[in-house]
Amino acid sequence: MPEEINVCPASSGVVDPEFDSTSSQMTYFDQTQNLIRVATVTANGTIAPPSCKGPVVAPEAVLSLEGFPLKNGPEWARSERGLEIFYTSVGPDEQNWLARAFFDGSWKHQLLAMGQNRALPLASVDVNDTQPRILYARLLEEGGYDLAWRESTQATSEAAFPASITQSTGGAPRWVSGQRAITTALSDAGGIVQAVRYWIDSGRTEFLTADAGDKDEVWMWQAPEFNGESIFFAVVDEKTIRIYRRIGGLWTAINAIDPSTFSAKPKIFSPEPFVYKGRSYISLQLSTAKYDPSEIWIAAVDPAAPLVRQISDPAQPNVVRSEPEWIATPKGAYVFFNHIEKNNQFSLWRAKTGL
């Protein structure tokens, strides 16, 4: 049975939380004070302390960038350096800066060299890298922005790359686990938006799909149920998740998750893959628009072992839920998400996956 419980009150100001299963921690933007905090996730999926006012790891944080269509708070990163947090800070010049926080006996923070007029980093989590990579928005002198990546603390490695940002859905480029590559979506010669992989060292853009429907939110990972092969999914026309596997040298659609077959909510938002007990799943938000009343579901990827399950409470159909994020604890897998309340306040809730 669905078990959706409130773990952080709106007064705690938890916005855009990110979870790390290995350390059982949550990092988040504290909207009440514009700073970054860390809190502990307990085995039963609650947050400690109960007020969710965990230790401050970085002051003067920034959640959004003027003229940029997305918001993004702190992001976990892993490499040979260990666990870190990347985020946007206000620099001494009052400009937006890339920044990192790291634990060295206590939490420390620093601005990144050549990090000014750059913001909203997404970080890699590959433990074998010497340091994390980050991708981010870069403000241009002539106005507007482009997207760039760099080795996090190696400023001279910065390079722009082609990618798409979808404002209506929140679709953004993503790092590929275990590869020096980024997935995104770009238009092909016929004007159809396709899934692509961008190889950061060669600068090569590889089109992964050539089938019908505009693609968005492209995620690639190593799937244990397919012998550790890399597979990926893409949201097609905002209403279907299509899963692809490389067969005979060609990326081939092997499964489709169509919410119209199990929900009255027609569109997909914030899908994210996760692996638990040797199987791949996707958590997702279903609604008519990103900030309309919504449902939270999980779905299995493997067509040979299908599963779709609503984990939000169906008895509360008018709640606006957003940004589902998963974590594994010793007692199971949980998905956390915000309830958007009056006056644009955010409370944090969690649901059992039942896996």
Coordinates of C-alpha atoms in Angstrom, one line a residue:
M1 CA 0.0 0.0 0.0
P2 CA 1.2 3.5 -0.7
E3 CA 2.9 5.2 2.3
E4 CA 3.5 8.8 1.6
I5 CA 4.8 10.7 4.7
N6 CA 6.0 14.2 5.4
V7 CA 9.7 14.2 6.4
C8 CA 10.5 18.0 6.2
P9 CA 8.0 20.8 6.9
A10 CA 7.7 23.7 4.6
S11 CA 9.3 25.9 7.3
S12 CA 12.6 24.0 6.7
G13 CA 12.9 25.5 3.2
V14 CA 14.1 22.2 1.5
V15 CA 14.4 22.8 -2.2
D16 CA 15.9 20.6 -4.9
P17 CA 17.3 17.9 -2.5
E18 CA 19.9 15.4 -3.9
F19 CA 20.6 12.0 -2.2
D20 CA 23.6 9.8 -1.8
S21 CA 23.0 6.2 -0.9
T22 CA 26.6 5.4 0.1
S23 CA 26.8 8.0 2.8
S24 CA 23.0 8.1 3.6
Q25 CA 23.0 11.9 3.2
M26 CA 20.8 14.5 1.6
T27 CA 22.1 17.9 0.4
Y28 CA 19.7 20.7 -0.4
F29 CA 19.2 24.4 -1.0
D30 CA 17.7 26.0 2.1
Q31 CA 15.2 28.5 0.6
T32 CA 14.8 30.3 3.9
Q33 CA 18.4 31.4 4.1
N34 CA 19.9 30.9 0.6
L35 CA 22.5 28.4 1.7
I36 CA 23.4 24.7 1.3
R37 CA 22.8 22.2 4.0
V38 CA 23.4 18.5 4.5
A39 CA 21.2 16.1 6.5
T40 CA 21.2 12.4 7.3
V41 CA 18.7 9.9 5.8
T42 CA 17.8 7.3 8.3
A43 CA 17.2 3.6 7.5
N44 CA 13.4 4.0 7.6
G45 CA 13.5 7.0 5.1
T46 CA 13.1 9.9 7.6
I47 CA 15.5 12.8 7.9
A48 CA 17.7 13.7 10.9
P49 CA 17.3 16.2 12.4
P50 CA 13.5 16.1 12.2
S51 CA 13.5 19.9 11.5
C52 CA 15.7 19.1 8.5
K53 CA 18.0 22.0 9.5
G54 CA 21.1 20.0 9.0
P55 CA 24.7 21.5 9.2
V56 CA 25.4 24.4 6.9
V57 CA 28.1 23.4 4.4
A58 CA 28.1 26.6 2.2
P59 CA 26.6 30.1 2.6
E60 CA 25.4 32.5 -0.1
A61 CA 24.1 29.9 -2.5
V62 CA 22.2 30.5 -5.7
L63 CA 19.3 28.4 -7.1
S64 CA 18.6 30.1 -10.4
L65 CA 20.3 32.2 -13.1
E66 CA 18.6 35.2 -14.8
G67 CA 17.7 34.3 -18.4
F68 CA 18.3 30.5 -17.9
P69 CA 15.2 28.3 -18.1
L70 CA 16.1 25.8 -15.3
K71 CA 16.8 25.9 -11.6
N72 CA 19.4 23.7 -9.9
G73 CA 20.7 23.5 -6.3
P74 CA 23.6 21.5 -4.9
E75 CA 24.8 18.3 -6.6
W76 CA 26.7 15.3 -5.2
A77 CA 29.9 14.3 -7.0
R78 CA 32.3 11.3 -6.5
S79 CA 35.8 10.6 -7.7
E80 CA 39.1 9.5 -6.3
R81 CA 38.9 12.7 -4.1
G82 CA 35.8 11.2 -2.4
L83 CA 32.4 12.8 -1.9
E84 CA 31.9 16.5 -2.8
I85 CA 29.1 19.0 -3.4
F86 CA 29.1 21.4 -6.4
Y87 CA 26.8 24.4 -6.4
T88 CA 26.4 28.1 -7.4
S89 CA 27.6 30.7 -5.0
V90 CA 27.8 34.5 -4.9
G91 CA 31.3 35.7 -5.4
P92 CA 33.1 38.8 -3.9
D93 CA 32.2 40.6 -7.1
E94 CA 28.5 39.8 -6.5
Q95 CA 28.5 37.6 -9.6
N96 CA 27.5 34.0 -9.9
W97 CA 30.4 31.6 -9.3
L98 CA 30.9 27.8 -9.5
A99 CA 31.8 26.5 -6.1
R100 CA 32.5 23.2 -4.3
A101 CA 32.0 22.0 -0.7
F102 CA 34.0 19.1 0.7
F103 CA 34.5 17.4 4.1
D104 CA 38.0 17.6 5.6
G105 CA 37.4 17.2 9.4
S106 CA 34.6 19.7 8.9
W107 CA 32.7 21.1 5.9
K108 CA 34.8 23.5 3.8
H109 CA 33.8 25.5 0.7
Q110 CA 35.6 27.4 -2.0
L111 CA 35.0 29.2 -5.3
L112 CA 36.4 27.5 -8.4
A113 CA 39.1 29.2 -10.4
M114 CA 37.6 30.9 -13.5
G115 CA 34.2 30.1 -12.1
Q116 CA 32.7 33.6 -12.4
N117 CA 29.6 34.1 -14.6
R118 CA 29.1 30.3 -14.6
A119 CA 26.3 28.5 -12.7
L120 CA 24.1 25.5 -12.0
P121 CA 26.6 22.7 -12.3
L122 CA 25.8 19.0 -12.8
A123 CA 28.6 16.7 -11.5
S124 CA 29.8 13.3 -12.4
V125 CA 29.8 10.4 -9.9
D126 CA 32.5 8.1 -11.3
V127 CA 34.7 6.8 -8.4
N128 CA 37.6 6.0 -10.8
D129 CA 38.0 9.6 -12.0
T130 CA 40.9 11.6 -10.6
Q131 CA 38.4 14.4 -10.0
P132 CA 34.7 15.1 -10.9
R133 CA 33.6 16.6 -14.1
I134 CA 31.0 19.3 -14.1
L135 CA 28.7 20.7 -16.8
Y136 CA 27.1 24.1 -16.4
A137 CA 25.6 27.3 -17.9
R138 CA 28.0 30.0 -18.9
L139 CA 26.9 33.6 -19.4
L140 CA 28.0 35.2 -22.6
E141 CA 29.2 38.8 -22.9
E142 CA 26.8 39.5 -25.8
G143 CA 23.9 38.2 -23.7
G144 CA 22.3 34.8 -23.2
Y145 CA 24.2 31.7 -22.3
D146 CA 25.8 28.5 -23.6
L147 CA 26.7 25.2 -22.0
A148 CA 30.2 24.1 -21.1
W149 CA 32.0 21.3 -19.2
R150 CA 35.3 21.1 -17.4
E151 CA 37.3 19.0 -15.0
S152 CA 36.0 20.5 -11.9
T153 CA 39.2 22.2 -10.5
Q154 CA 41.1 22.3 -13.8
A155 CA 39.8 25.6 -15.3
T156 CA 41.8 25.3 -18.5
S157 CA 39.9 22.2 -19.5
E158 CA 36.7 24.2 -20.1
A159 CA 35.0 23.6 -23.4
A160 CA 31.5 24.4 -24.8
F161 CA 29.3 21.5 -26.1
P162 CA 26.1 21.3 -28.0
A163 CA 23.0 20.4 -26.0
S164 CA 19.3 21.2 -25.5
I165 CA 17.4 22.6 -22.5
T166 CA 13.7 22.1 -22.4
Q167 CA 12.0 24.7 -20.2
S168 CA 8.5 23.1 -20.2
T169 CA 9.8 19.7 -18.9
G170 CA 13.1 20.5 -17.2
G171 CA 15.0 18.3 -19.7
A172 CA 18.7 18.8 -19.4
P173 CA 22.0 17.1 -20.5
R174 CA 23.3 14.3 -18.3
W175 CA 26.6 12.7 -17.5
V176 CA 26.9 9.0 -18.6
S177 CA 28.1 6.8 -15.8
G178 CA 31.4 5.1 -16.6
Q179 CA 32.0 7.1 -19.8
R180 CA 33.5 10.4 -20.6
A181 CA 30.3 11.4 -22.3
I182 CA 27.2 13.5 -22.0
T183 CA 23.7 12.6 -23.2
T184 CA 21.3 15.2 -24.5
A185 CA 18.9 15.7 -27.4
L186 CA 19.4 17.6 -30.7
S187 CA 17.5 18.0 -34.0
D188 CA 18.4 15.8 -36.9
A189 CA 18.3 16.8 -40.6
G190 CA 14.6 16.2 -40.7
G191 CA 13.9 18.5 -37.7
I192 CA 13.1 15.6 -35.3
V193 CA 14.8 15.9 -31.9
Q194 CA 16.8 12.8 -31.3
A195 CA 18.8 11.3 -28.5
V196 CA 22.6 12.0 -28.8
R197 CA 25.8 11.2 -26.9
Y198 CA 28.6 13.8 -26.9
W199 CA 32.1 12.5 -26.3
I200 CA 33.9 15.2 -24.4
D201 CA 37.5 14.3 -25.3
S202 CA 37.0 14.0 -29.1
G203 CA 34.1 16.5 -29.3
R204 CA 32.2 14.0 -31.4
T205 CA 28.4 14.1 -31.4
E206 CA 26.8 10.7 -31.9
F207 CA 23.1 10.4 -32.8
L208 CA 21.7 7.4 -30.9
T209 CA 18.2 7.4 -32.3
A210 CA 16.6 8.0 -35.7
D211 CA 13.0 7.0 -35.0
A212 CA 9.8 9.0 -34.8
G213 CA 9.0 11.4 -32.0
D214 CA 10.9 14.3 -30.3
K215 CA 13.2 13.0 -27.6
D216 CA 13.9 14.7 -24.2
E217 CA 15.5 13.7 -20.9
V218 CA 18.1 11.1 -22.2
W219 CA 19.6 9.0 -19.5
M220 CA 22.3 6.2 -20.0
W221 CA 23.5 3.8 -17.4
Q222 CA 24.9 0.3 -17.0
A223 CA 22.0 -2.2 -16.5
P224 CA 22.7 -5.3 -14.4
E225 CA 19.8 -7.2 -16.0
F226 CA 21.5 -6.8 -19.4
N227 CA 24.9 -8.1 -18.2
G228 CA 26.1 -4.6 -17.3
E229 CA 25.6 -3.3 -20.8
S230 CA 25.0 0.4 -21.3
I231 CA 21.3 1.1 -22.1
F232 CA 19.4 4.4 -22.2
F233 CA 15.9 5.8 -22.2
A234 CA 14.4 9.0 -23.7
V235 CA 11.1 10.6 -23.1
V236 CA 9.3 10.8 -26.5
D237 CA 6.8 13.6 -27.2
E238 CA 6.5 14.1 -23.4
K239 CA 4.2 11.2 -23.1
T240 CA 6.2 7.9 -23.4
I241 CA 9.5 6.6 -22.1
R242 CA 11.3 4.5 -24.7
I243 CA 14.1 2.2 -23.6
Y244 CA 17.0 1.4 -26.0
R245 CA 19.6 -1.4 -26.0
R246 CA 22.4 -1.9 -28.5
I247 CA 21.5 -5.0 -30.6
G248 CA 23.6 -6.0 -33.6
G249 CA 25.5 -2.7 -33.5
L250 CA 22.3 -0.6 -33.6
W251 CA 20.5 1.1 -30.8
T252 CA 17.1 -0.6 -30.7
A253 CA 13.9 0.2 -28.8
I254 CA 13.2 -2.8 -26.5
N255 CA 10.5 -1.4 -24.3
A256 CA 8.1 1.5 -23.9
I257 CA 6.4 2.8 -20.8
D258 CA 3.2 4.5 -21.7
P259 CA 1.4 6.3 -18.8
S260 CA -1.9 6.4 -20.7
T261 CA -2.2 2.7 -20.0
F262 CA -2.2 3.1 -16.2
S263 CA -2.8 6.8 -15.3
A264 CA -5.1 9.7 -16.2
K265 CA -2.1 12.1 -16.0
P266 CA -0.8 12.4 -19.6
K267 CA 2.8 13.8 -19.4
I268 CA 6.1 12.7 -17.9
F269 CA 8.4 14.9 -15.8
S270 CA 11.6 14.4 -14.0
P271 CA 12.3 10.8 -14.9
E272 CA 15.4 9.3 -13.4
P273 CA 16.9 5.7 -13.5
F274 CA 18.0 3.9 -10.5
V275 CA 19.4 0.4 -9.9
Y276 CA 18.3 -1.6 -6.9
K277 CA 19.0 -5.3 -6.1
G278 CA 20.2 -6.0 -9.6
R279 CA 17.3 -4.4 -11.5
S280 CA 16.8 -1.1 -13.2
Y281 CA 13.8 1.2 -12.5
I282 CA 12.7 4.7 -13.3
S283 CA 11.1 7.1 -10.9
L284 CA 8.8 9.7 -12.6
Q285 CA 6.3 12.4 -12.1
L286 CA 3.0 12.3 -14.0
S287 CA 0.8 15.4 -14.5
T288 CA -0.8 17.6 -17.2
A289 CA 1.9 20.3 -16.7
K290 CA 5.0 20.4 -14.5
Y291 CA 3.4 22.3 -11.6
D292 CA -0.1 20.8 -11.9
P293 CA -1.5 18.2 -9.5
S294 CA 0.6 15.1 -10.0
E295 CA 1.4 11.5 -9.2
I296 CA 4.7 9.7 -8.5
W297 CA 5.3 6.3 -10.0
I298 CA 8.1 3.8 -10.5
A299 CA 8.5 1.5 -13.5
A300 CA 10.8 -1.4 -14.3
V301 CA 12.9 -1.2 -17.4
D302 CA 13.2 -4.9 -18.4
P303 CA 10.2 -5.9 -20.6
A304 CA 10.7 -9.5 -19.4
A305 CA 9.9 -8.5 -15.8
P306 CA 7.4 -5.6 -16.1
L307 CA 6.3 -3.4 -13.2
V308 CA 4.5 -0.1 -12.9
R309 CA 3.5 1.1 -9.4
Q310 CA 2.1 4.3 -8.0
I311 CA 3.9 5.2 -4.8
S312 CA 2.3 8.5 -4.1
D313 CA -1.1 8.4 -2.2
P314 CA -3.9 8.1 -4.8
A315 CA -6.3 9.3 -2.1
Q316 CA -4.7 12.8 -2.4
P317 CA -5.2 13.5 -6.1
N318 CA -4.9 17.3 -5.9
V319 CA -1.4 17.6 -4.5
V320 CA 1.3 19.2 -6.6
R321 CA 4.3 16.9 -6.3
S322 CA 7.6 17.5 -8.1
E323 CA 11.2 16.3 -8.6
P324 CA 11.2 12.7 -7.4
E325 CA 14.7 11.5 -6.2
W326 CA 15.5 8.0 -5.0
I327 CA 17.8 6.6 -2.3
A328 CA 18.6 3.1 -1.0
T329 CA 18.8 2.5 2.8
P330 CA 19.4 -0.7 4.8
K331 CA 15.6 -1.0 5.0
G332 CA 14.7 -0.5 1.4
A333 CA 14.5 1.9 -1.5
Y334 CA 12.6 5.2 -1.1
V335 CA 11.6 8.1 -3.4
F336 CA 11.5 11.6 -2.0
F337 CA 9.7 14.5 -3.6
N338 CA 8.4 18.0 -2.8
H339 CA 4.8 19.0 -2.2
I340 CA 4.4 22.5 -3.5
E341 CA 2.2 24.4 -1.1
K342 CA 0.7 27.9 -0.9
N343 CA 3.0 30.9 -1.4
N344 CA 5.5 28.7 -3.3
Q345 CA 6.6 26.9 -0.2
F346 CA 8.0 23.4 -0.4
S347 CA 7.6 20.5 2.0
L348 CA 9.5 17.3 1.5
W349 CA 7.8 13.9 1.5
R350 CA 8.9 10.3 1.0
A351 CA 7.3 7.2 -0.3
K352 CA 8.2 3.5 0.0
T353 CA 8.9 1.8 -3.4
G354 CA 7.9 -1.6 -2.1
L355 CA 10.9 -3.2 -4.0

